CSV table of C-alpha atoms and ligand atoms in Angstrom, one decimal:
chain,number,residue,atom,x,y,z
C,236,UNK,CA,135.2,97.6,117.6
C,237,UNK,CA,137.4,100.1,116.5
C,238,UNK,CA,139.5,101.7,119.4
C,239,UNK,CA,137.6,104.8,121.0
C,240,UNK,CA,138.8,108.2,120.6
C,241,UNK,CA,140.2,110.1,123.3
C,242,UNK,CA,141.4,113.5,124.2
C,243,UNK,CA,145.2,113.7,123.4
C,244,UNK,CA,146.3,115.5,126.4
C,245,UNK,CA,145.1,117.0,129.9
C,246,UNK,CA,145.4,120.4,128.3
C,247,UNK,CA,143.1,119.4,125.5
C,248,UNK,CA,140.5,117.9,127.9
C,249,UNK,CA,140.5,121.0,130.2
C,250,UNK,CA,140.0,123.6,127.1
C,251,UNK,CA,137.3,121.3,125.9
C,252,UNK,CA,135.3,121.1,129.1
C,253,UNK,CA,136.0,124.7,129.8
C,254,UNK,CA,134.7,125.5,126.4
C,255,UNK,CA,131.7,123.6,126.9
C,256,UNK,CA,131.1,125.0,130.6
C,257,UNK,CA,132.0,128.8,129.4
C,258,UNK,CA,129.3,130.0,127.3
C,259,UNK,CA,126.5,132.5,127.0
C,260,UNK,CA,125.9,131.3,130.4
C,261,UNK,CA,128.8,133.1,132.0
C,262,UNK,CA,129.4,136.1,129.8
C,263,UNK,CA,125.6,136.9,129.3
C,264,UNK,CA,123.7,135.2,132.2
C,265,UNK,CA,125.8,135.3,135.2
C,266,UNK,CA,126.3,139.0,135.0
C,267,UNK,CA,122.8,139.9,134.3
C,268,UNK,CA,121.6,137.5,137.1
C,269,UNK,CA,124.0,139.1,139.5
C,270,UNK,CA,122.9,142.5,138.4
C,271,UNK,CA,119.5,142.1,138.9
C,272,UNK,CA,119.8,139.8,142.4
C,273,UNK,CA,121.6,142.1,145.0
C,274,UNK,CA,125.0,142.2,143.1
C,275,UNK,CA,127.9,140.4,145.1
C,276,UNK,CA,125.2,138.6,147.4
C,277,UNK,CA,124.4,136.7,144.2
C,278,UNK,CA,128.2,135.9,143.4
C,279,UNK,CA,128.7,134.8,147.0
C,280,UNK,CA,125.5,132.2,146.7
C,281,UNK,CA,126.4,131.3,143.2
C,282,UNK,CA,130.0,130.1,144.2
C,283,UNK,CA,128.6,128.2,147.1
C,284,UNK,CA,126.3,126.5,144.8
C,285,UNK,CA,129.2,126.1,142.1
C,286,UNK,CA,131.3,124.2,144.5
C,287,UNK,CA,128.9,122.6,147.1
C,288,UNK,CA,126.5,121.4,144.5
C,289,UNK,CA,127.5,121.7,140.9
C,290,UNK,CA,131.0,120.4,141.6
C,291,UNK,CA,130.4,117.0,143.1
C,292,UNK,CA,127.4,116.4,140.3
C,293,UNK,CA,129.9,117.3,137.8
C,294,UNK,CA,132.3,114.6,139.4
C,295,UNK,CA,129.4,112.1,139.2
C,296,UNK,CA,129.2,112.6,135.4
C,297,UNK,CA,133.1,112.4,135.0
C,298,UNK,CA,133.2,109.1,136.9
C,299,UNK,CA,130.4,107.6,135.2
C,300,UNK,CA,131.4,108.6,131.8
C,301,UNK,CA,135.4,107.6,132.1
C,302,UNK,CA,134.3,104.0,133.6
C,303,UNK,CA,131.7,103.3,130.8
C,304,UNK,CA,133.7,104.7,128.1
C,305,UNK,CA,130.4,105.7,126.3
C,306,UNK,CA,127.2,108.2,125.8
C,307,UNK,CA,124.9,108.7,128.5
C,308,UNK,CA,122.3,106.1,127.8
C,309,UNK,CA,124.5,103.3,127.3
C,310,UNK,CA,126.8,104.2,130.5
C,311,UNK,CA,123.8,104.5,132.6
C,312,UNK,CA,122.2,101.0,131.3
C,313,UNK,CA,125.7,99.8,132.0
C,314,UNK,CA,126.3,100.6,135.4
C,315,UNK,CA,122.8,99.5,136.6
C,316,UNK,CA,122.9,96.2,138.4
C,317,UNK,CA,119.2,94.9,137.6
C,318,UNK,CA,116.2,95.1,135.5
C,319,UNK,CA,114.4,98.0,137.2
C,320,UNK,CA,117.5,100.3,137.2
C,321,UNK,CA,118.5,99.6,133.5
C,322,UNK,CA,114.9,100.8,132.6
C,323,UNK,CA,115.5,103.9,134.9
C,324,UNK,CA,118.8,104.3,133.2
C,325,UNK,CA,117.4,104.1,130.0
C,326,UNK,CA,114.5,106.7,130.6
C,327,UNK,CA,117.1,109.1,132.2
C,328,UNK,CA,119.5,108.6,129.0
C,329,UNK,CA,116.9,109.5,126.6
C,330,UNK,CA,115.6,112.3,128.7
C,331,UNK,CA,119.3,113.8,128.9
C,332,UNK,CA,119.8,113.3,125.1
C,333,UNK,CA,116.4,115.2,124.4
C,334,UNK,CA,116.9,118.1,126.8
C,335,UNK,CA,120.5,118.5,125.3
C,336,UNK,CA,119.3,118.7,121.9
C,337,UNK,CA,116.7,121.0,123.0
C,338,UNK,CA,119.2,123.4,124.5
C,339,UNK,CA,120.9,123.3,121.6
C,340,UNK,CA,117.9,124.4,119.7
C,341,UNK,CA,117.4,127.4,121.5
C,342,UNK,CA,121.1,128.2,122.1
C,343,UNK,CA,121.6,128.1,118.3
C,344,UNK,CA,119.1,130.7,117.8
C,345,UNK,CA,120.8,133.2,120.2
C,346,UNK,CA,124.2,132.0,118.8
C,347,UNK,CA,122.9,133.0,115.4
C,348,UNK,CA,122.0,136.5,116.5
C,349,UNK,CA,125.6,136.7,117.9
C,350,UNK,CA,126.8,135.9,114.5
C,351,UNK,CA,124.4,138.6,113.0
C,352,UNK,CA,125.7,141.3,115.1
C,353,UNK,CA,129.3,140.1,114.4
C,354,UNK,CA,128.6,140.5,110.5
C,355,UNK,CA,126.9,143.7,111.3
C,356,UNK,CA,130.1,145.4,113.0
C,357,UNK,CA,131.9,144.5,109.9
C,358,UNK,CA,129.2,145.7,107.4
C,359,UNK,CA,129.0,149.0,109.3
C,360,UNK,CA,132.7,149.5,109.0
C,361,UNK,CA,132.4,149.2,105.4
C,362,UNK,CA,129.3,151.3,105.3
C,363,UNK,CA,126.9,148.7,103.7
C,364,UNK,CA,124.0,150.2,105.4
C,365,UNK,CA,121.2,148.0,104.2
C,366,UNK,CA,123.0,145.0,105.0
C,367,UNK,CA,123.5,146.2,108.5
C,368,UNK,CA,119.9,147.0,108.8
C,369,UNK,CA,119.1,143.6,107.9
C,370,UNK,CA,121.5,141.8,110.2
C,371,UNK,CA,120.0,143.7,113.4
C,372,UNK,CA,116.4,143.7,112.7
C,373,UNK,CA,114.5,140.8,113.9
C,374,UNK,CA,112.8,138.8,111.4
C,375,UNK,CA,112.4,134.9,110.5
C,376,UNK,CA,114.5,135.0,107.5
C,377,UNK,CA,117.6,136.6,109.4
C,378,UNK,CA,117.1,134.2,112.2
C,379,UNK,CA,116.7,131.0,110.3
C,380,UNK,CA,119.8,131.9,108.0
C,381,UNK,CA,122.1,132.8,111.1
C,382,UNK,CA,120.9,130.0,113.2
C,383,UNK,CA,121.6,127.8,110.3
C,384,UNK,CA,125.2,129.0,109.7
C,385,UNK,CA,125.7,128.5,113.3
C,386,UNK,CA,124.5,125.1,113.4
C,387,UNK,CA,126.5,124.2,110.0
C,388,UNK,CA,129.9,125.4,112.2
C,389,UNK,CA,129.0,123.3,115.1
C,390,UNK,CA,128.2,120.2,112.7
C,391,UNK,CA,131.6,120.7,111.0
C,392,UNK,CA,133.7,120.6,114.3
C,393,UNK,CA,131.7,117.5,115.5
C,394,UNK,CA,131.8,115.4,112.4
C,395,UNK,CA,135.7,115.9,112.8
C,396,UNK,CA,135.6,113.8,116.0
C,397,UNK,CA,137.4,114.2,119.3
C,398,UNK,CA,140.9,115.1,118.8
C,399,UNK,CA,140.5,116.3,115.5
C,400,UNK,CA,137.3,118.5,116.2
C,401,UNK,CA,136.5,119.2,119.5
C,402,UNK,CA,139.9,119.4,121.1
C,403,UNK,CA,141.5,121.2,118.1
C,404,UNK,CA,138.8,123.9,118.0
C,405,UNK,CA,138.6,124.0,121.8
C,406,UNK,CA,142.5,124.4,122.1
C,407,UNK,CA,142.4,127.2,119.3
C,408,UNK,CA,139.4,129.3,120.3
C,409,UNK,CA,139.6,129.3,124.1
C,410,UNK,CA,142.9,131.2,124.4
C,411,UNK,CA,141.7,133.5,122.1
C,412,UNK,CA,138.4,134.1,124.2
C,413,UNK,CA,140.4,134.8,127.3
C,414,UNK,CA,142.4,137.3,125.2
C,415,UNK,CA,139.7,139.4,124.0
C,416,UNK,CA,137.7,139.1,127.4
C,417,UNK,CA,141.1,140.6,129.1
C,418,UNK,CA,141.3,143.4,126.6
C,419,UNK,CA,137.8,144.3,126.7
C,420,UNK,CA,137.7,144.3,130.4
C,421,UNK,CA,140.8,146.7,130.2
C,422,UNK,CA,139.4,149.1,127.6
C,423,UNK,CA,136.0,149.3,129.4
C,424,UNK,CA,137.5,150.1,132.9
C,425,UNK,CA,139.1,153.3,131.4
C,426,UNK,CA,135.8,154.6,130.3
C,427,UNK,CA,133.6,157.0,132.5
C,428,UNK,CA,130.9,155.4,134.6
C,429,UNK,CA,132.9,152.1,134.9
C,430,UNK,CA,133.4,152.7,138.7
C,431,UNK,CA,130.1,152.9,139.5
C,432,UNK,CA,129.3,149.6,137.6
C,433,UNK,CA,132.2,148.0,139.6
C,434,UNK,CA,130.5,149.1,142.9
C,435,UNK,CA,127.3,147.8,141.9
C,436,UNK,CA,128.7,144.4,140.9
C,437,UNK,CA,130.9,144.1,144.1
C,438,UNK,CA,129.1,145.5,146.8
C,439,UNK,CA,126.9,143.0,148.4
C,440,UNK,CA,123.0,143.9,149.2
C,441,UNK,CA,122.3,141.0,151.4
C,442,UNK,CA,118.9,142.4,152.2
C,443,UNK,CA,118.0,140.5,148.4
C,444,UNK,CA,119.0,137.4,149.8
C,445,UNK,CA,115.6,135.7,149.2
C,446,UNK,CA,114.8,132.0,148.5
C,447,UNK,CA,114.5,132.4,144.8
C,448,UNK,CA,118.0,133.6,144.8
C,449,UNK,CA,119.1,130.2,145.8
C,450,UNK,CA,117.0,128.7,143.1
C,451,UNK,CA,118.2,131.0,140.4
C,452,UNK,CA,121.9,130.4,141.5
C,453,UNK,CA,121.6,126.7,141.4
C,454,UNK,CA,119.9,126.9,137.9
C,455,UNK,CA,122.7,129.1,136.7
C,456,UNK,CA,125.4,126.9,138.2
C,457,UNK,CA,124.0,123.6,136.6
C,458,UNK,CA,123.7,125.4,133.1
C,459,UNK,CA,127.1,126.8,133.3
C,460,UNK,CA,128.7,123.6,134.2
C,461,UNK,CA,126.7,122.1,131.5
C,462,UNK,CA,125.4,119.4,133.9
C,463,UNK,CA,122.7,116.9,133.8
C,464,UNK,CA,122.5,116.4,130.0
C,465,UNK,CA,125.5,114.1,129.6
C,466,UNK,CA,127.9,116.6,127.9
C,467,UNK,CA,130.5,116.5,130.7
C,468,UNK,CA,129.8,112.4,131.1
C,469,UNK,CA,130.5,112.0,127.6
C,470,UNK,CA,133.5,114.3,127.8
C,471,UNK,CA,134.8,112.3,130.7
C,472,UNK,CA,134.4,109.3,128.5
C,473,UNK,CA,137.3,110.5,126.1
C,474,UNK,CA,139.6,110.8,129.2
C,475,UNK,CA,142.6,108.4,129.8
C,476,UNK,CA,142.6,106.4,132.9
C,477,UNK,CA,146.0,108.0,133.8
C,478,UNK,CA,144.0,111.3,134.5
C,479,UNK,CA,143.1,112.4,138.3
C,480,UNK,CA,139.4,113.3,137.8
C,481,UNK,CA,139.0,115.0,141.1
C,482,UNK,CA,141.7,117.1,140.2
C,483,UNK,CA,140.4,118.0,136.5
C,484,UNK,CA,136.9,118.5,137.9
C,485,UNK,CA,138.1,121.1,140.4
C,486,UNK,CA,140.1,123.0,137.6
C,487,UNK,CA,137.0,123.1,135.4
C,488,UNK,CA,134.8,124.3,138.1
C,489,UNK,CA,137.3,127.0,138.9
C,490,UNK,CA,138.1,128.1,135.3
C,491,UNK,CA,134.3,128.3,134.8
C,492,UNK,CA,133.0,130.3,137.8
C,493,UNK,CA,136.3,132.4,137.4
C,494,UNK,CA,135.4,133.4,134.0
C,495,UNK,CA,131.9,134.1,135.0
C,496,UNK,CA,133.2,136.2,137.6
C,497,UNK,CA,135.6,138.0,135.5
C,498,UNK,CA,132.8,138.2,132.6
C,499,UNK,CA,130.7,140.3,135.3
C,500,UNK,CA,133.8,142.8,135.4
C,501,UNK,CA,133.1,143.5,131.9
C,502,UNK,CA,129.3,143.3,131.5
C,503,UNK,CA,128.4,145.4,134.4
C,504,UNK,CA,130.7,148.2,134.2
C,505,UNK,CA,129.9,148.3,130.6
C,506,UNK,CA,126.2,148.9,131.4
C,507,UNK,CA,126.9,151.7,133.4
C,508,UNK,CA,129.4,153.4,130.7
C,509,UNK,CA,126.4,153.1,128.6
C,510,UNK,CA,124.5,154.9,131.1
C,511,UNK,CA,126.9,157.8,131.3
C,512,UNK,CA,127.0,157.7,127.2
C,513,UNK,CA,123.0,158.4,127.7
C,514,UNK,CA,121.7,154.9,127.2
C,515,UNK,CA,118.6,153.6,129.1
C,516,UNK,CA,120.0,151.0,131.4
C,517,UNK,CA,116.6,150.6,133.6
C,518,UNK,CA,113.3,148.8,133.0
C,519,UNK,CA,110.2,150.7,133.9
C,520,UNK,CA,110.0,148.5,137.3
C,521,UNK,CA,113.7,150.0,138.2
C,522,UNK,CA,115.6,146.8,137.3
C,523,UNK,CA,118.6,146.6,135.3
C,524,UNK,CA,117.5,145.6,131.7
C,525,UNK,CA,118.8,142.1,131.3
C,526,UNK,CA,118.5,139.4,128.7
C,527,UNK,CA,118.3,140.1,124.9
C,528,UNK,CA,117.7,143.7,125.0
C,529,UNK,CA,120.9,144.1,127.2
C,530,UNK,CA,123.0,142.4,124.7
C,531,UNK,CA,121.2,143.7,121.5
C,532,UNK,CA,120.2,147.1,122.7
C,533,UNK,CA,122.0,148.7,125.6
C,534,UNK,CA,125.6,147.5,124.6
C,535,UNK,CA,125.0,148.5,120.9
C,536,UNK,CA,124.0,151.7,121.9
C,537,UNK,CA,127.3,152.0,123.8
C,538,UNK,CA,129.2,150.9,120.9
C,539,UNK,CA,127.8,153.3,118.5
C,540,UNK,CA,128.4,156.0,121.0
C,541,UNK,CA,132.0,155.4,121.3
C,542,UNK,CA,132.6,156.6,118.0
C,543,UNK,CA,135.3,155.0,115.5
C,544,UNK,CA,136.6,152.9,118.0
C,545,UNK,CA,133.3,151.5,119.3
C,546,UNK,CA,132.8,149.3,115.7
C,547,UNK,CA,136.1,147.4,116.9
C,548,UNK,CA,135.0,147.1,120.2
C,549,UNK,CA,131.7,145.7,118.9
C,550,UNK,CA,133.5,143.3,116.7
C,551,UNK,CA,135.8,142.0,119.5
C,552,UNK,CA,132.8,141.6,121.7
C,553,UNK,CA,130.8,139.9,119.4
C,554,UNK,CA,133.6,137.5,118.2
C,555,UNK,CA,133.8,136.9,122.0
C,556,UNK,CA,130.1,135.7,122.3
C,557,UNK,CA,130.6,133.6,119.1
C,558,UNK,CA,133.3,131.8,120.2
C,559,UNK,CA,131.8,131.2,123.7
C,560,UNK,CA,128.8,129.9,122.0
C,561,UNK,CA,130.5,127.5,119.5
C,562,UNK,CA,132.6,125.6,122.1
C,563,UNK,CA,129.5,125.2,124.2
C,564,UNK,CA,127.1,124.1,121.2
C,565,UNK,CA,129.7,121.4,120.3
C,566,UNK,CA,129.5,119.9,123.4
C,567,UNK,CA,125.5,119.8,123.1
C,568,UNK,CA,125.6,118.1,119.9
C,569,UNK,CA,128.3,115.4,120.9
C,570,UNK,CA,125.7,114.0,123.3
C,571,UNK,CA,123.0,112.7,120.6
C,572,UNK,CA,125.8,112.2,118.1
C,573,UNK,CA,127.7,109.7,120.6
C,574,UNK,CA,124.6,107.8,121.3
C,575,UNK,CA,124.0,107.6,117.4
C,576,UNK,CA,127.5,106.4,116.6
C,577,UNK,CA,127.8,103.7,119.5
C,578,UNK,CA,124.2,102.6,119.2
C,579,UNK,CA,123.5,102.6,115.4
C,580,UNK,CA,125.7,101.7,112.5
C,581,UNK,CA,125.8,105.4,111.3
C,582,UNK,CA,129.3,106.8,110.9
C,583,UNK,CA,130.1,110.0,112.8
C,584,UNK,CA,129.6,111.9,109.8
C,585,UNK,CA,126.2,110.7,109.0
C,586,UNK,CA,124.8,111.1,112.5
C,587,UNK,CA,126.1,114.4,112.6
C,588,UNK,CA,124.2,115.4,109.3
C,589,UNK,CA,121.1,113.6,110.4
C,590,UNK,CA,120.8,115.0,114.2
C,591,UNK,CA,122.3,118.4,113.2
C,592,UNK,CA,119.5,118.5,110.6
C,593,UNK,CA,116.8,117.3,113.0
C,594,UNK,CA,117.8,120.3,115.7
C,595,UNK,CA,117.9,122.7,112.8
C,596,UNK,CA,114.3,121.8,112.2
C,597,UNK,CA,113.4,122.1,115.9
C,598,UNK,CA,115.0,125.6,116.3
C,599,UNK,CA,113.1,126.3,113.1
C,600,UNK,CA,109.8,125.4,114.8
C,601,UNK,CA,110.9,127.5,117.8
C,602,UNK,CA,111.5,130.5,115.8
C,603,UNK,CA,108.2,130.2,113.9
C,604,UNK,CA,106.3,130.3,117.5
C,605,UNK,CA,108.9,132.4,119.4
C,606,UNK,CA,106.3,134.0,121.6
C,607,UNK,CA,105.0,130.7,122.9
C,608,UNK,CA,107.9,128.5,122.6
C,609,UNK,CA,111.2,130.4,123.2
C,610,UNK,CA,111.0,131.1,127.0
C,611,UNK,CA,109.0,127.9,127.5
C,612,UNK,CA,111.8,125.7,126.0
C,613,UNK,CA,114.5,127.7,127.8
C,614,UNK,CA,112.6,127.2,131.2
C,615,UNK,CA,111.8,123.5,130.6
C,616,UNK,CA,115.3,122.5,129.8
C,617,UNK,CA,117.4,124.9,132.0
C,618,UNK,CA,115.4,125.9,135.3
C,619,UNK,CA,113.6,122.2,136.0
C,620,UNK,CA,115.1,119.5,133.7
C,621,UNK,CA,118.7,120.1,134.2
C,622,UNK,CA,118.9,120.0,137.9
C,623,UNK,CA,116.5,117.2,137.9
C,624,UNK,CA,118.9,115.1,135.6
C,625,UNK,CA,121.7,116.3,137.6
C,626,UNK,CA,119.9,114.7,140.7
C,627,UNK,CA,119.3,111.3,138.7
C,628,UNK,CA,122.7,111.1,137.9
C,629,UNK,CA,123.9,111.6,141.7
C,630,UNK,CA,121.4,109.1,142.4
C,631,UNK,CA,122.9,106.6,140.0
C,632,UNK,CA,126.6,107.4,141.2
C,633,UNK,CA,125.3,107.2,144.8
C,634,UNK,CA,122.7,104.5,145.1
C,635,UNK,CA,122.5,102.4,142.0
C,636,UNK,CA,126.2,102.0,140.9
C,637,UNK,CA,128.1,99.5,142.9
C,638,UNK,CA,130.3,101.0,145.4
C,639,UNK,CA,133.3,99.2,144.8
C,640,UNK,CA,133.4,100.1,141.3
C,641,UNK,CA,132.8,103.9,141.9
C,642,UNK,CA,135.8,103.9,144.4
C,643,UNK,CA,137.9,102.0,141.8
C,644,UNK,CA,137.2,104.4,139.3
C,645,UNK,CA,137.9,107.6,141.4
C,646,UNK,CA,141.2,105.9,142.2
C,647,UNK,CA,142.4,105.3,138.6
C,648,UNK,CA,144.8,108.3,137.9
C,649,UNK,CA,144.9,109.4,141.5
C,650,UNK,CA,146.2,106.2,143.3
C,651,UNK,CA,147.0,108.2,146.6
C,652,UNK,CA,143.3,109.4,146.9
C,653,UNK,CA,142.3,107.0,149.9
C,654,UNK,CA,142.8,109.3,152.9
C,655,UNK,CA,142.0,112.4,151.0
C,656,UNK,CA,139.0,114.8,152.0
C,657,UNK,CA,137.5,114.0,148.6
C,658,UNK,CA,137.5,110.2,149.0
C,659,UNK,CA,136.3,110.6,152.7
C,660,UNK,CA,133.3,113.0,151.8
C,661,UNK,CA,132.2,112.7,148.3
C,662,UNK,CA,130.7,109.3,148.2
C,663,UNK,CA,128.1,109.9,150.9
C,664,UNK,CA,127.9,113.6,149.7
C,665,UNK,CA,126.7,112.6,146.4
C,666,UNK,CA,124.4,109.9,147.7
C,667,UNK,CA,122.7,112.2,150.4
C,668,UNK,CA,123.6,115.9,150.3
C,669,UNK,CA,123.5,116.7,146.8
C,670,UNK,CA,120.0,114.8,145.8
C,671,UNK,CA,118.4,116.3,148.9
C,672,UNK,CA,119.7,120.0,148.3
C,673,UNK,CA,118.6,119.9,144.6
C,674,UNK,CA,115.2,118.5,145.8
C,675,UNK,CA,114.7,121.0,148.4
C,676,UNK,CA,115.7,123.9,145.7
C,677,UNK,CA,113.3,122.4,143.1
C,678,UNK,CA,110.2,122.2,145.4
C,679,UNK,CA,110.7,125.5,146.4
C,680,UNK,CA,110.9,126.9,142.9
C,681,UNK,CA,107.8,125.0,141.9
C,682,UNK,CA,106.1,126.0,145.0
C,683,UNK,CA,107.2,129.7,144.9
P,843,LIG,N1,127.5,125.8,130.0
P,843,LIG,C1,127.1,126.3,128.7
P,843,LIG,C2,126.8,128.1,129.1
P,843,LIG,O1,127.2,128.4,129.9
P,843,LIG,C3,125.6,125.8,128.4
P,843,LIG,C4,125.5,124.4,128.3
P,843,LIG,C5,124.5,123.9,128.7
P,843,LIG,C6,126.7,123.6,127.5
P,843,LIG,C7,124.2,122.5,128.9
P,843,LIG,C8,126.3,122.3,127.5
P,843,LIG,C9,125.3,121.5,128.1
P,843,LIG,O2,126.7,128.7,128.3
């Protein structure tokens, strides 16, 4: 067998994993969830969920992945000691690959819209009115073309492999994303109304601490850290044995939740600046407008009312969104592609072409049945399947996999780990606490 590709450096891995984690979930999902869930009260619960639940689950994926050096399906089958657990591993692996592909099929649609608004900021700078009109009006033609272009970009990167594709583009794009994010925050902070937004974001309203908030925060944390579907597992499989997994895991969790928090410093104040400029920012029920309407109505109204500079702000904002989407979508596509490359005779390029086309087909079906399928797929994949799969991966790490192998893998790259807090707590934590917490929260969400 040809030697397996690896990330060429620790920095490369961190950029790739952070690129996967930091996406629409951080820049769009987190701030709007915070705004509609009691401001800083949600932030506090979210950070609890991220470190107490998502980080341990992330570690399970990284450890299984690096040990197995393979895709999610082969990995789970490989660590299963007997027939029954191998069947379970096959089931969970296939489920994970399907969910990763389904996430990409709705994510690609939304990312396509980002590309449209990015293009529109250019066409309106140039004064091409009819092109601008087409780019911002919701229609199947526009949706399919933009989603298709986004899928092609994703496929291009994945076809080029780990160091020449995923790592190369993540290390180029992620620093750019950080710079644009910082620049936008500084600009928005100087605008009228930003202070009110900051207050809403940072002052906790603990009266809003209801059970559903925990479910939302958990779903958000699993989605944001790209958990359950084998993304982090497969990225972990490209890591060298020299690296310390617990440390890398902490770093990725910190960068991801830190960026979510920082994105809130942009989005929430921007909403209130838009209010100052006369935009309507509340729904009829009195909640902040969230979801697509926020990104594609409230913010564009804001950009328009800013005058000439608004077009540049819009350009920067939609470049930010597009980069965030792309470094996440490549990690989703890598899940089925790594499986096909390792388990069939397809080359990486062929696998990328075939699978990318299939997912393009799925997205097209969703677009033609938008009203019934779009929200359904999002809920099915992110609210229920991701936590459930995260739970199963904890079960594999805690119950099914031989404990000696598990400990040995943690030790690789971190020989002095025995005696640390992580070594003492994590194995039992992932065995008992994580599954129980996820299960409780899930049952509650189904009941409620
Ligand atoms: N973490 C990404 C985001 O926040 C989404 C994602 C989910 C990526 C699952 C990969 C796998 O947007």
